Amino acid sequence: MLKKHKSTEVSLIRRLLRNRSGTLGLLLVVAYALIAFLGAVGVTPYPTLEQHVRDRLKPPSAQYTLGTDLFGRDIASRLMEGAANSLRVALLSVTISAALGTLLGTFSGYIGGLFDTLLMRIMDVFFALPALLLALVIVSVFGSGVTTTVIAIATVYTPIFARVVRGPVLSVKELDFITAARCLGMSDARILFRHVLPNTLAPLIVQISLALSWSLLTEAGLSFLGLGTQPPNPSWGVMLSESRGIAEMAPWLMIFPALAIMFGVLGFNLLGDGLRDVLDPRLRGHKS
Amino acid sequence: MIRYLTQRIVAFIPTLLGVSILIFSTIRLVPGDAIVAMLGTEAGMLTDTQRQSLEVYFGLDKPPLEQYFIWLGGVLRGDLGLSVRHGQPVIDVILARFPVTLQLAIMAVSIALMIGLPIGVLAAVKHNSMIDLFGRLFALLGLGMPSFLVGTLIIYVLSVYFKILPNSGDYVSLIEDPSRNISQMIFPAITLGFAFSASVMRTTRSAVLEVLTQDYIRTARSKGLSEAIVIQRHALRNALIPVVTIVGVEIGYLLGGTVITEEIFALPGVGRLLFNAISQRDYALVQGIALFIAFNFVLINLIADFIYIAIDPRISYAQET
C-alpha cells in the first residue's frame, strides 16, 4: 500500500516535469523556498537590520551583491528575510484556509440538505466582495500587521477552498463504491477519510498552489500600502514602497524587490497551472 | 428570457442583504466599543454622560439586531451615516470622489479589452507563431506583475527617461480640462489595466483555440466561407462567453486595485478614500465604502449575466423550456 502510494507521487513529479509551465513553476518555487529557508534561519550575507552608515545607497558590488539601501542595509540579506516573512504569512494563511475550507466543504457536500444550502449561501456572500476589499476591511478592523494579514488572507480563501472541495465530495458520495462501503458497515468517518477526501486532493492541491501565489501578492500589496509587515522588518512590498522617490538615484532599490515579487508569484502560479494540467484529466491535452 | 432576467434580479437582493450583514458585523468586531469605532482616539476625551448620550443618539443602547435594521433602513434611504473625519454624510464624501474611480475603471477596462482581445485572437489563430509566443510572455508578465509593481515601474520610467512626474500637480476633472485630465489618468489606467489585459488575453486565446476545434467551424470552413468571416462570425462570438465571465469577475480585482493605483498616483478617488479612512480609523466611512464597492461589484456581475444572454441565446432558451 505504502509502496504504491510512493510510486504515484513519483509519477506525479515526473508528469509535472514533462509539463513546461509546471517545470518552470517548480524550479521557481524550490529556489524561492531555499532562499526563504536561508533567510528564516539567518544565513544571510549581513544581518538584515545592520546599518552600514558609510555605505549608504551603494550600487551592487562584490561586497554588497545587490547593493544597499538608504540606511546602508544590505538589499540581498533583506530580500532573503523578506522571502521568509512573506512565505510564512502565505503558508500560515493558506494552511488555515485550506483546513477550514476543506472541513466546511466536506461537511456541506456530505451532509447536504438545508445545512449545505445555508452554508453555500453564506459563502456566496463572501464571493460578492472583491477579495482585496474584504482583506482591507479586515485590516481596518483589527489594525495593520502580520497577524491581521494572515486573518485577512485566510478569510478570503476559506470560501474558495470550501467550494473547491464540495464539488468532488458531492459527485463522489453518489458513486457505487461509497454505497458498497456503507453496506459493508463502514462508519461515516471512515468513509469520509478513506474514500471521499482522497478524491478532493487533486483540485485541492491545485488551489493551494494558486492560493499561495495570491497570498504572496496580497501580503506584498498590503505591506506596500503600509498595512502588512511593518518596517524595519523586511518585506518585498515594504522594500518596493521604500524605493519610491529614491529609485531615480538608486534603481537597484526598486528592481530587485520587483523581480523577487514577480518570480515568487509567477512560480506558484505556474506550478498551479502545471498541476492542474497534470492532475485534472478533464483538462489534459486541452491546453497547448 | 424575461423569466431568466427576473430570476437573476431576485437572486441579487439576498446577496446584497448578506453583504450588508457581513460588512455590518465585521465593523462591529473593532476592538473596543462602537463609540471608539466612530470617534477613534478622541473617544478617550468623552465624559460618561457624553458617552451615554452619544450611545442613545446613535441607537447603540439597542440590541444588535435592531441596530442592524435601523442602519439598513438608513442605507435604503441613501443614508450611510456620518464620516467623523470629514464631518459630512458618508454618501456625499463617496459620491464626490466616485467620478474619478469610475473614469479610471472605465479607462482601465477599455485598455485591457483593446490590448487583450486582439492579441488573444491573433495568438489563437496564429497558434505557435511569434505572436502566440509574445502573447504567452505577455500573459506571464501580467500574472506576475501586480498593479503596485507596474505603477512603481511606470513612475520610475517616466521620471528617469521622460523627466515627467505623472502624479505631480492637482487633479483636474474631465470637464475642467479634458486633455490635462487624460494625461493625468492614462498612466494610472495602464497600471490598473495591465494585469487585466493579460488575463483577458489568456482567456480569449484559450477560448478561441477551443472554439476553433468545434464541428461548426469545420462546417463553416467547408462551405467555403473566408477565414476572416469564420473567425468573426462563428469563432469570436462563441469565444466571447468565457471572456465576459472573466471580465465580470476581474472587475472585482480591479475595484480592489483602485486602492493601490490611486494611492500611488495620488488620485482623489474612492480607493484612496478607503485607504485614508482605514489609516484614520474612520469606520463609518470604511463601512460605507465597502458597501458601495460591493454593491457596484454585484451590479456589474448582474450586467455580465445580461450580456451573456445577448451573446448566448442558449442560456435563455434553456431556462424557458
Coordinates of C-alpha atoms in Angstrom, one line a residue:
Chain A
M1 CA 0.0 0.0 0.0
L2 CA 2.7 2.4 1.1
K3 CA 4.9 1.5 -1.9
K4 CA 2.1 2.1 -4.3
H5 CA 1.4 5.5 -2.8
K6 CA 5.1 6.4 -3.2
S7 CA 5.1 5.4 -6.8
T8 CA 2.1 7.7 -7.6
E9 CA 3.9 10.5 -6.1
V10 CA 7.0 9.9 -8.2
S11 CA 4.9 9.7 -11.3
L12 CA 3.2 13.0 -10.4
I13 CA 6.5 14.8 -10.2
R14 CA 7.6 13.1 -13.4
R15 CA 4.5 14.1 -15.2
L16 CA 4.8 17.6 -13.8
L17 CA 8.3 17.8 -15.2
R18 CA 7.0 16.9 -18.6
N19 CA 4.8 19.9 -18.4
R20 CA 6.6 23.1 -19.4
S21 CA 4.9 25.6 -17.1
G22 CA 4.9 23.0 -14.3
T23 CA 8.7 22.6 -14.5
L24 CA 9.4 26.3 -14.6
G25 CA 7.0 26.8 -11.7
L26 CA 8.5 24.0 -9.7
L27 CA 12.0 25.4 -10.2
L28 CA 11.0 28.9 -9.2
V29 CA 9.2 27.6 -6.1
V30 CA 12.1 25.4 -5.0
A31 CA 14.5 28.3 -5.5
Y32 CA 12.2 30.6 -3.6
A33 CA 11.7 28.1 -0.7
L34 CA 15.5 27.7 -0.4
I35 CA 16.1 31.4 -0.3
A36 CA 13.3 31.8 2.3
F37 CA 14.7 29.0 4.4
L38 CA 18.2 30.6 4.4
G39 CA 16.5 33.9 5.3
A40 CA 14.5 32.3 8.1
V41 CA 17.5 30.7 9.8
G42 CA 19.5 33.8 9.4
V43 CA 22.1 32.6 6.9
T44 CA 22.3 36.0 5.1
P45 CA 25.4 37.8 3.9
Y46 CA 24.7 40.5 6.6
P47 CA 22.3 40.9 9.5
T48 CA 19.1 42.3 7.9
L49 CA 18.9 45.3 10.2
E50 CA 22.6 46.2 10.3
Q51 CA 23.2 49.7 9.1
H52 CA 26.5 50.4 7.3
V53 CA 26.4 54.2 7.6
R54 CA 29.3 54.8 5.3
D55 CA 27.9 52.5 2.6
R56 CA 24.5 54.1 2.1
L57 CA 22.9 53.7 -1.4
K58 CA 25.8 51.7 -2.8
P59 CA 25.2 50.0 -6.1
P60 CA 25.6 46.2 -6.5
S61 CA 29.2 45.3 -6.0
A62 CA 31.3 42.3 -4.8
Q63 CA 30.8 43.5 -1.2
Y64 CA 27.1 44.0 -1.5
T65 CA 25.7 41.7 -4.2
L66 CA 22.5 43.6 -4.7
G67 CA 23.6 47.0 -3.3
T68 CA 22.5 48.8 -0.1
D69 CA 19.5 51.0 0.8
L70 CA 19.1 54.4 2.3
F71 CA 20.3 53.2 5.7
G72 CA 23.2 51.2 4.3
R73 CA 21.4 47.9 4.9
D74 CA 22.3 45.0 2.6
I75 CA 19.5 44.5 0.0
A76 CA 20.3 40.9 -0.7
S77 CA 20.0 40.0 3.0
R78 CA 16.8 41.9 3.4
L79 CA 15.3 40.2 0.3
M80 CA 16.2 36.8 1.8
E81 CA 14.5 37.6 5.1
G82 CA 11.6 39.2 3.2
A83 CA 11.1 36.0 1.3
A84 CA 10.9 34.2 4.6
N85 CA 8.4 36.7 6.1
S86 CA 6.2 36.5 3.0
L87 CA 6.3 32.8 2.8
R88 CA 5.5 32.5 6.5
V89 CA 2.4 34.6 6.0
A90 CA 1.4 32.7 2.9
L91 CA 1.9 29.3 4.4
L92 CA 0.1 30.1 7.6
S93 CA -2.9 31.7 5.9
V94 CA -3.2 29.1 3.2
T95 CA -2.9 26.2 5.8
I96 CA -5.7 27.8 7.9
S97 CA -8.0 28.5 5.0
A98 CA -7.3 25.1 3.3
A99 CA -8.1 23.2 6.6
L100 CA -11.2 25.3 7.4
G101 CA -12.4 25.3 3.8
T102 CA -11.9 21.5 3.5
L103 CA -13.8 20.9 6.7
L104 CA -16.7 23.2 5.7
G105 CA -16.8 21.9 2.1
T106 CA -16.7 18.3 3.1
F107 CA -19.5 18.5 5.6
S108 CA -21.5 20.7 3.4
G109 CA -21.3 18.3 0.5
Y110 CA -21.6 15.1 2.5
I111 CA -24.4 16.1 4.8
G112 CA -26.2 18.1 2.1
G113 CA -29.7 19.4 2.6
L114 CA -30.5 22.6 4.4
F115 CA -27.0 22.8 6.0
D116 CA -25.4 22.7 2.6
T117 CA -27.8 25.3 1.1
L118 CA -27.3 27.6 4.0
L119 CA -23.6 27.3 4.2
M120 CA -23.2 27.8 0.4
R121 CA -25.4 30.9 0.5
I122 CA -23.1 32.3 3.2
M123 CA -20.1 31.5 1.1
D124 CA -21.7 33.3 -1.9
V125 CA -21.8 36.5 0.2
F126 CA -18.0 36.3 0.6
F127 CA -17.7 35.9 -3.2
A128 CA -19.8 39.1 -3.6
L129 CA -17.0 41.1 -2.1
P130 CA -13.8 41.9 -4.1
A131 CA -11.0 39.9 -2.4
L132 CA -8.7 42.8 -1.7
L133 CA -11.7 44.9 -0.4
L134 CA -12.5 42.1 2.1
A135 CA -8.9 42.0 3.2
L136 CA -8.7 45.8 3.6
V137 CA -11.9 45.8 5.7
I138 CA -10.5 43.2 8.0
V139 CA -7.2 45.1 8.3
S140 CA -9.1 48.2 9.1
V141 CA -10.9 46.4 11.9
F142 CA -8.0 44.5 13.5
G143 CA -5.3 47.0 12.8
S144 CA -2.3 46.6 10.4
G145 CA 0.3 43.9 11.0
V146 CA 1.3 40.4 10.1
T147 CA -1.4 38.6 12.2
T148 CA -4.1 40.6 10.6
T149 CA -2.7 39.9 7.1
V150 CA -2.9 36.2 7.9
I151 CA -6.5 36.5 9.1
A152 CA -7.4 38.6 6.1
I153 CA -6.0 36.2 3.5
A154 CA -7.4 33.2 5.3
T155 CA -10.9 34.8 5.4
V156 CA -10.8 35.5 1.6
Y157 CA -9.6 31.9 0.8
T158 CA -11.7 29.8 3.1
P159 CA -14.9 30.0 1.0
I160 CA -12.9 29.3 -2.2
F161 CA -11.5 26.1 -0.6
A162 CA -14.9 25.1 0.7
R163 CA -16.3 25.4 -2.8
V164 CA -13.4 23.6 -4.4
V165 CA -13.7 20.7 -2.0
R166 CA -17.5 20.5 -2.0
G167 CA -17.8 19.7 -5.7
P168 CA -15.9 16.4 -5.8
V169 CA -17.5 15.4 -2.4
L170 CA -20.9 15.8 -4.0
S171 CA -20.1 13.8 -7.0
V172 CA -18.2 11.0 -5.2
K173 CA -20.7 10.4 -2.5
E174 CA -23.3 9.2 -5.0
L175 CA -21.0 6.6 -6.5
D176 CA -21.4 2.9 -6.1
F177 CA -18.3 2.2 -4.1
I178 CA -19.5 4.5 -1.4
T179 CA -22.8 2.7 -1.2
A180 CA -20.8 -0.5 -1.1
A181 CA -18.7 0.8 1.7
R182 CA -21.8 1.7 3.6
C183 CA -23.3 -1.7 3.0
L184 CA -20.2 -3.2 4.5
G185 CA -21.0 -1.3 7.6
M186 CA -18.3 1.3 7.5
S187 CA -18.8 4.3 9.7
D188 CA -19.3 7.8 8.1
A189 CA -16.0 9.0 9.5
R190 CA -14.2 6.1 7.8
I191 CA -16.0 6.6 4.6
L192 CA -15.1 10.3 4.6
F193 CA -11.4 9.9 5.4
R194 CA -10.8 6.7 3.4
H195 CA -12.9 7.2 0.3
V196 CA -14.3 10.7 0.0
L197 CA -11.4 13.0 1.0
P198 CA -8.7 11.4 -1.2
N199 CA -10.9 12.3 -4.2
T200 CA -10.8 16.0 -3.3
L201 CA -7.0 16.0 -3.2
A202 CA -6.3 16.9 -6.9
P203 CA -8.4 20.1 -7.1
L204 CA -7.2 21.0 -3.5
I205 CA -3.5 20.8 -4.4
V206 CA -4.0 23.0 -7.5
Q207 CA -5.9 25.5 -5.4
I208 CA -3.3 25.6 -2.7
S209 CA -0.6 26.5 -5.2
L210 CA -2.8 29.3 -6.7
A211 CA -3.7 30.5 -3.2
L212 CA -0.1 30.7 -2.2
S213 CA 0.6 32.9 -5.3
W214 CA -2.4 35.1 -4.4
S215 CA -1.3 35.4 -0.7
L216 CA 2.2 36.4 -1.7
L217 CA 0.7 39.1 -3.8
T218 CA -1.7 40.3 -1.1
E219 CA 1.0 40.3 1.6
A220 CA 3.2 42.3 -0.7
G221 CA 0.4 44.7 -1.7
L222 CA -0.8 45.3 1.9
S223 CA 2.8 45.8 3.0
F224 CA 3.3 48.2 0.1
L225 CA 0.4 50.2 1.4
G226 CA 2.0 50.1 4.9
L227 CA -0.8 47.8 6.3
G228 CA 1.0 44.5 6.3
T229 CA 4.6 43.7 7.5
Q230 CA 5.8 46.8 9.5
P231 CA 9.2 48.4 8.9
P232 CA 12.0 48.0 9.8
N233 CA 11.2 44.3 9.2
P234 CA 11.9 43.4 5.6
S235 CA 9.2 42.5 3.2
W236 CA 9.2 42.8 -0.5
G237 CA 6.2 45.1 -0.5
V238 CA 7.8 47.3 2.1
M239 CA 11.1 47.4 0.2
L240 CA 9.4 48.3 -3.1
S241 CA 7.4 51.0 -1.4
E242 CA 10.6 52.4 0.3
S243 CA 12.2 52.6 -3.1
R244 CA 9.7 55.2 -4.3
G245 CA 11.2 58.6 -4.7
I246 CA 14.8 57.5 -4.5
A247 CA 14.7 54.9 -7.3
E248 CA 15.9 57.6 -9.7
M249 CA 19.2 57.7 -7.8
A250 CA 19.3 54.0 -6.8
P251 CA 17.3 51.9 -9.2
W252 CA 18.5 48.7 -7.6
L253 CA 16.3 49.5 -4.6
M254 CA 13.3 49.0 -6.9
I255 CA 14.5 46.5 -9.4
F256 CA 15.4 43.6 -7.1
P257 CA 12.3 43.6 -4.9
A258 CA 10.2 43.9 -8.1
L259 CA 11.9 40.9 -9.6
A260 CA 11.6 39.0 -6.4
I261 CA 7.8 39.6 -6.2
M262 CA 7.4 38.8 -9.9
F263 CA 9.3 35.4 -9.8
G264 CA 7.7 34.4 -6.5
V265 CA 4.2 35.0 -7.6
L266 CA 4.8 33.5 -11.1
G267 CA 6.4 30.4 -9.6
F268 CA 3.4 29.4 -7.6
N269 CA 1.0 30.4 -10.4
L270 CA 2.8 28.3 -13.0
L271 CA 3.1 25.4 -10.6
G272 CA -0.6 25.6 -10.0
D273 CA -1.3 25.7 -13.8
G274 CA 1.1 22.8 -14.3
L275 CA -0.5 20.8 -11.5
R276 CA -4.0 21.4 -12.9
D277 CA -2.9 20.1 -16.3
V278 CA -1.4 17.0 -14.8
L279 CA -4.0 16.3 -12.1
D280 CA -7.2 17.2 -13.8
P281 CA -7.8 14.6 -16.5
R282 CA -10.7 16.6 -18.0
L283 CA -8.3 19.4 -18.9
R284 CA -5.5 17.2 -20.0
G285 CA -4.3 17.9 -23.5
H286 CA -6.7 20.8 -23.6
K287 CA -4.2 23.5 -23.3
S288 CA -1.5 23.7 -25.9
Chain B
M1 CA -35.7 35.3 -21.3
I2 CA -37.8 37.7 -19.1
R3 CA -38.0 34.9 -16.6
Y4 CA -34.3 34.4 -16.6
L5 CA -33.7 38.1 -16.1
T6 CA -36.2 38.2 -13.2
Q7 CA -34.5 35.2 -11.6
R8 CA -31.2 36.9 -11.7
I9 CA -32.6 40.1 -10.3
V10 CA -34.4 38.3 -7.5
A11 CA -31.1 36.5 -6.6
F12 CA -29.4 39.9 -6.5
I13 CA -31.3 41.0 -3.4
P14 CA -30.4 38.3 -0.8
T15 CA -26.8 38.6 -1.9
L16 CA -26.8 42.3 -1.2
L17 CA -28.5 41.7 2.1
G18 CA -25.9 39.1 3.0
V19 CA -23.1 41.6 2.1
S20 CA -24.7 44.2 4.3
I21 CA -24.9 41.8 7.2
L22 CA -21.2 40.7 6.7
I23 CA -19.9 44.3 6.5
F24 CA -22.1 45.5 9.4
S25 CA -20.9 42.7 11.7
T26 CA -17.3 42.8 10.6
I27 CA -17.1 46.5 11.5
R28 CA -18.7 45.7 14.9
L29 CA -15.7 43.5 15.6
V30 CA -13.5 46.6 16.1
P31 CA -11.8 46.2 19.5
G32 CA -13.4 48.5 22.0
D33 CA -17.0 49.8 21.6
A34 CA -18.7 51.5 18.8
I35 CA -18.1 54.9 20.1
V36 CA -14.4 54.3 19.9
A37 CA -15.0 52.9 16.5
M38 CA -16.7 56.1 15.4
L39 CA -14.6 58.7 17.1
G40 CA -11.3 56.9 17.1
T41 CA -8.7 58.2 19.6
E42 CA -10.9 61.2 20.5
A43 CA -13.3 58.9 22.3
G44 CA -10.9 59.0 25.3
M45 CA -11.8 62.6 26.0
L46 CA -15.5 61.9 26.5
T47 CA -17.2 62.1 29.9
D48 CA -19.5 59.3 30.9
T49 CA -22.6 61.5 30.3
Q50 CA -21.4 62.5 26.9
R51 CA -20.7 58.9 26.1
Q52 CA -24.2 57.8 27.2
S53 CA -26.0 60.5 25.2
L54 CA -23.9 59.6 22.1
E55 CA -24.9 55.9 22.6
V56 CA -28.6 56.9 22.8
Y57 CA -28.2 59.2 19.8
F58 CA -26.6 56.6 17.6
G59 CA -29.0 53.9 18.9
L60 CA -26.1 51.9 20.4
D61 CA -28.2 51.1 23.5
K62 CA -30.5 49.0 21.4
P63 CA -29.9 45.3 20.7
P64 CA -27.5 44.5 17.8
L65 CA -30.3 43.1 15.6
E66 CA -32.3 46.2 16.0
Q67 CA -29.2 48.3 15.3
Y68 CA -28.7 46.5 12.1
F69 CA -32.2 47.1 10.9
I70 CA -32.0 50.8 11.8
W71 CA -28.7 51.0 9.9
L72 CA -30.2 49.1 6.9
G73 CA -33.2 51.4 6.9
G74 CA -30.8 54.3 6.6
V75 CA -28.9 52.6 3.8
L76 CA -32.0 52.0 1.8
R77 CA -32.8 55.7 2.1
G78 CA -29.3 56.6 1.0
D79 CA -28.1 57.4 4.5
L80 CA -24.7 55.6 5.2
G81 CA -24.0 57.5 8.4
L82 CA -21.7 60.4 9.2
S83 CA -17.9 60.5 8.5
V84 CA -16.3 61.7 11.6
R85 CA -13.1 62.9 9.8
H86 CA -14.9 64.7 7.0
G87 CA -17.8 66.0 9.1
Q88 CA -20.1 65.1 6.2
P89 CA -22.6 62.4 5.3
V90 CA -20.6 59.3 4.2
I91 CA -22.6 59.1 0.9
D92 CA -21.7 62.7 0.0
V93 CA -18.0 62.0 0.6
I94 CA -18.1 58.9 -1.5
L95 CA -20.1 60.4 -4.4
A96 CA -17.8 63.4 -4.6
R97 CA -14.9 61.0 -5.4
F98 CA -16.7 58.4 -7.4
P99 CA -16.3 60.0 -10.8
V100 CA -12.5 59.7 -10.6
T101 CA -12.7 56.0 -9.8
L102 CA -15.4 55.4 -12.4
Q103 CA -13.4 57.1 -15.1
L104 CA -10.2 55.2 -14.0
A105 CA -12.1 51.8 -14.1
I106 CA -13.7 52.5 -17.5
M107 CA -10.3 53.5 -19.0
A108 CA -8.6 50.5 -17.5
V109 CA -11.2 48.1 -18.7
S110 CA -11.1 49.7 -22.2
I111 CA -7.3 49.5 -22.3
A112 CA -7.5 45.8 -21.1
L113 CA -10.0 44.9 -23.8
M114 CA -8.2 46.9 -26.6
I115 CA -5.0 45.1 -25.8
G116 CA -6.2 41.7 -24.6
L117 CA -8.8 40.8 -27.2
P118 CA -6.9 41.4 -30.4
I119 CA -3.7 39.8 -29.1
G120 CA -5.7 36.8 -27.7
V121 CA -7.5 36.2 -31.0
L122 CA -4.3 36.6 -33.1
A123 CA -2.4 34.3 -30.7
A124 CA -5.0 31.6 -31.1
V125 CA -5.5 32.0 -34.9
K126 CA -1.7 32.0 -35.5
H127 CA -1.2 29.3 -33.0
N128 CA 2.5 28.6 -32.1
S129 CA 3.7 31.7 -34.1
M130 CA 5.8 34.6 -32.9
I131 CA 2.6 36.5 -32.0
D132 CA 1.5 33.5 -29.9
L133 CA 4.8 33.4 -28.1
F134 CA 4.7 37.1 -27.5
G135 CA 1.1 36.7 -26.2
R136 CA 2.1 34.0 -23.8
L137 CA 5.1 36.0 -22.5
F138 CA 2.7 38.9 -22.0
A139 CA 0.3 36.7 -20.1
L140 CA 3.1 35.6 -17.8
L141 CA 4.2 39.1 -17.1
G142 CA 0.6 40.1 -16.3
L143 CA 0.3 37.2 -13.8
G144 CA 3.5 38.2 -12.0
M145 CA 3.1 42.0 -12.1
P146 CA 0.5 43.4 -9.7
S147 CA -0.6 47.0 -10.0
F148 CA 1.6 48.3 -7.3
L149 CA 4.6 46.9 -9.2
V150 CA 3.5 48.2 -12.6
G151 CA 2.7 51.6 -11.1
T152 CA 6.1 51.9 -9.4
L153 CA 7.9 50.9 -12.6
I154 CA 5.8 53.3 -14.7
I155 CA 6.6 56.3 -12.4
Y156 CA 10.3 55.3 -12.5
V157 CA 10.5 55.1 -16.2
L158 CA 8.6 58.3 -16.7
S159 CA 10.6 60.3 -14.3
V160 CA 14.0 59.0 -15.3
Y161 CA 13.7 58.7 -19.1
F162 CA 11.0 61.3 -19.9
K163 CA 11.5 63.7 -17.0
I164 CA 7.8 63.9 -16.2
L165 CA 6.0 63.2 -13.0
P166 CA 2.6 61.8 -13.7
N167 CA 1.4 62.4 -10.1
S168 CA 2.5 66.0 -9.8
G169 CA 0.1 68.8 -9.6
D170 CA -3.5 68.8 -8.5
Y171 CA -6.1 66.6 -10.1
V172 CA -8.3 68.2 -12.7
S173 CA -11.6 66.7 -13.7
L174 CA -12.5 65.7 -17.3
I175 CA -14.9 68.6 -17.7
E176 CA -12.5 71.2 -16.4
D177 CA -9.6 70.4 -18.8
P178 CA -10.1 67.2 -20.8
S179 CA -6.6 66.9 -22.3
R180 CA -4.9 67.5 -18.9
N181 CA -7.3 65.1 -17.2
I182 CA -6.5 62.4 -19.7
S183 CA -2.7 62.9 -19.4
Q184 CA -3.2 62.5 -15.6
M185 CA -5.4 59.4 -15.9
I186 CA -3.7 57.5 -18.7
F187 CA -0.8 56.0 -16.7
P188 CA -2.9 55.0 -13.7
A189 CA -5.3 53.4 -16.2
I190 CA -2.5 51.4 -17.8
T191 CA -1.3 50.4 -14.3
L192 CA -4.7 49.2 -13.4
G193 CA -5.5 47.6 -16.7
F194 CA -2.2 45.8 -17.3
A195 CA -2.8 42.6 -15.3
F196 CA -6.4 42.7 -16.5
S197 CA -5.4 42.9 -20.2
A198 CA -3.1 39.9 -19.7
S199 CA -5.9 37.8 -18.2
V200 CA -8.3 38.9 -20.9
M201 CA -5.7 37.8 -23.5
R202 CA -5.2 34.5 -21.8
T203 CA -8.9 33.7 -21.6
T204 CA -9.5 34.9 -25.2
R205 CA -6.7 32.8 -26.5
S206 CA -7.7 29.6 -24.9
A207 CA -11.4 30.2 -25.7
V208 CA -10.7 30.8 -29.4
L209 CA -8.4 27.8 -29.5
E210 CA -11.2 25.7 -28.0
V211 CA -13.9 27.0 -30.3
L212 CA -11.7 26.5 -33.4
T213 CA -11.8 22.7 -32.9
Q214 CA -15.6 22.6 -32.9
D215 CA -17.6 20.9 -35.7
Y216 CA -19.5 24.1 -36.7
I217 CA -16.2 25.8 -37.5
R218 CA -15.2 22.9 -39.8
T219 CA -18.7 23.2 -41.4
A220 CA -18.3 26.9 -41.9
R221 CA -14.9 26.4 -43.5
S222 CA -16.1 23.6 -45.7
K223 CA -19.0 25.6 -47.1
G224 CA -16.4 28.0 -48.4
L225 CA -16.5 30.9 -46.0
S226 CA -13.4 33.1 -45.9
E227 CA -11.2 32.6 -42.8
A228 CA -12.0 36.2 -41.7
I229 CA -15.7 35.5 -41.7
V230 CA -15.3 32.2 -40.0
I231 CA -13.3 33.9 -37.2
Q232 CA -15.5 36.9 -36.9
R233 CA -18.9 35.4 -37.2
H234 CA -18.5 31.9 -35.8
A235 CA -15.4 31.7 -33.6
L236 CA -15.3 35.1 -31.9
R237 CA -18.9 35.3 -30.9
N238 CA -18.8 31.9 -29.1
A239 CA -15.4 32.6 -27.6
L240 CA -16.6 35.8 -26.0
I241 CA -18.7 33.9 -23.4
P242 CA -15.9 32.9 -21.1
V243 CA -14.3 36.3 -21.7
V244 CA -17.4 38.1 -20.4
T245 CA -17.3 35.9 -17.3
I246 CA -13.6 36.7 -16.7
V247 CA -14.3 40.4 -17.2
G248 CA -17.2 40.3 -14.6
V249 CA -15.1 38.5 -12.1
E250 CA -11.9 40.5 -12.6
I251 CA -13.6 43.8 -12.2
G252 CA -13.7 42.8 -8.6
Y253 CA -9.9 42.7 -8.5
L254 CA -9.9 46.0 -10.5
L255 CA -12.1 47.7 -7.9
G256 CA -9.7 46.5 -5.2
G257 CA -6.8 47.6 -7.3
T258 CA -8.0 51.1 -7.4
V259 CA -7.0 51.5 -3.8
I260 CA -3.3 50.8 -4.7
T261 CA -3.3 52.7 -8.0
E262 CA -5.0 55.8 -6.7
E263 CA -2.6 55.8 -3.7
I264 CA 0.5 55.5 -6.0
F265 CA -0.7 58.2 -8.4
A266 CA -2.3 60.4 -5.7
L267 CA -5.7 60.4 -7.4
P268 CA -8.6 61.6 -5.3
G269 CA -10.9 58.6 -5.9
V270 CA -12.9 56.2 -3.8
G271 CA -10.0 53.7 -3.5
R272 CA -7.7 56.3 -1.9
L273 CA -10.6 57.5 0.2
L274 CA -10.8 53.9 1.6
F275 CA -7.1 53.8 2.2
N276 CA -7.2 57.1 4.1
A277 CA -10.3 56.0 6.0
I278 CA -8.5 52.8 7.1
S279 CA -5.4 54.8 8.2
Q280 CA -7.6 57.3 10.1
R281 CA -9.9 54.7 11.6
D282 CA -12.9 56.4 10.2
Y283 CA -15.1 53.2 10.5
A284 CA -18.4 54.7 9.3
L285 CA -16.6 55.7 6.1
V286 CA -14.9 52.3 5.7
Q287 CA -18.2 50.6 6.2
G288 CA -19.9 52.9 3.7
I289 CA -17.2 52.5 1.0
A290 CA -17.1 48.7 1.5
L291 CA -20.9 48.5 0.9
F292 CA -20.7 50.9 -2.0
I293 CA -17.9 48.9 -3.8
A294 CA -19.7 45.6 -3.0
F295 CA -22.9 47.0 -4.5
N296 CA -21.1 48.0 -7.6
F297 CA -19.4 44.6 -7.9
V298 CA -22.7 42.7 -7.6
L299 CA -24.3 45.0 -10.0
I300 CA -21.5 44.5 -12.6
N301 CA -21.9 40.7 -12.3
L302 CA -25.6 41.1 -12.9
I303 CA -24.9 43.1 -16.0
A304 CA -22.4 40.4 -17.1
D305 CA -25.3 37.9 -16.8
F306 CA -27.4 40.1 -19.1
I307 CA -24.6 40.3 -21.6
Y308 CA -24.3 36.5 -21.6
I309 CA -27.9 36.2 -22.8
A310 CA -27.3 38.7 -25.5
I311 CA -24.4 36.7 -26.9
D312 CA -25.5 33.2 -26.0
P313 CA -29.2 32.6 -26.8
R314 CA -28.9 29.0 -25.5
I315 CA -28.9 30.3 -21.9
S316 CA -32.4 31.9 -22.1
Y317 CA -33.8 29.1 -24.2
A318 CA -32.7 26.5 -21.8
Q319 CA -34.5 28.3 -19.0
E320 CA -37.7 28.6 -20.9
T321 CA -38.1 25.0 -22.0

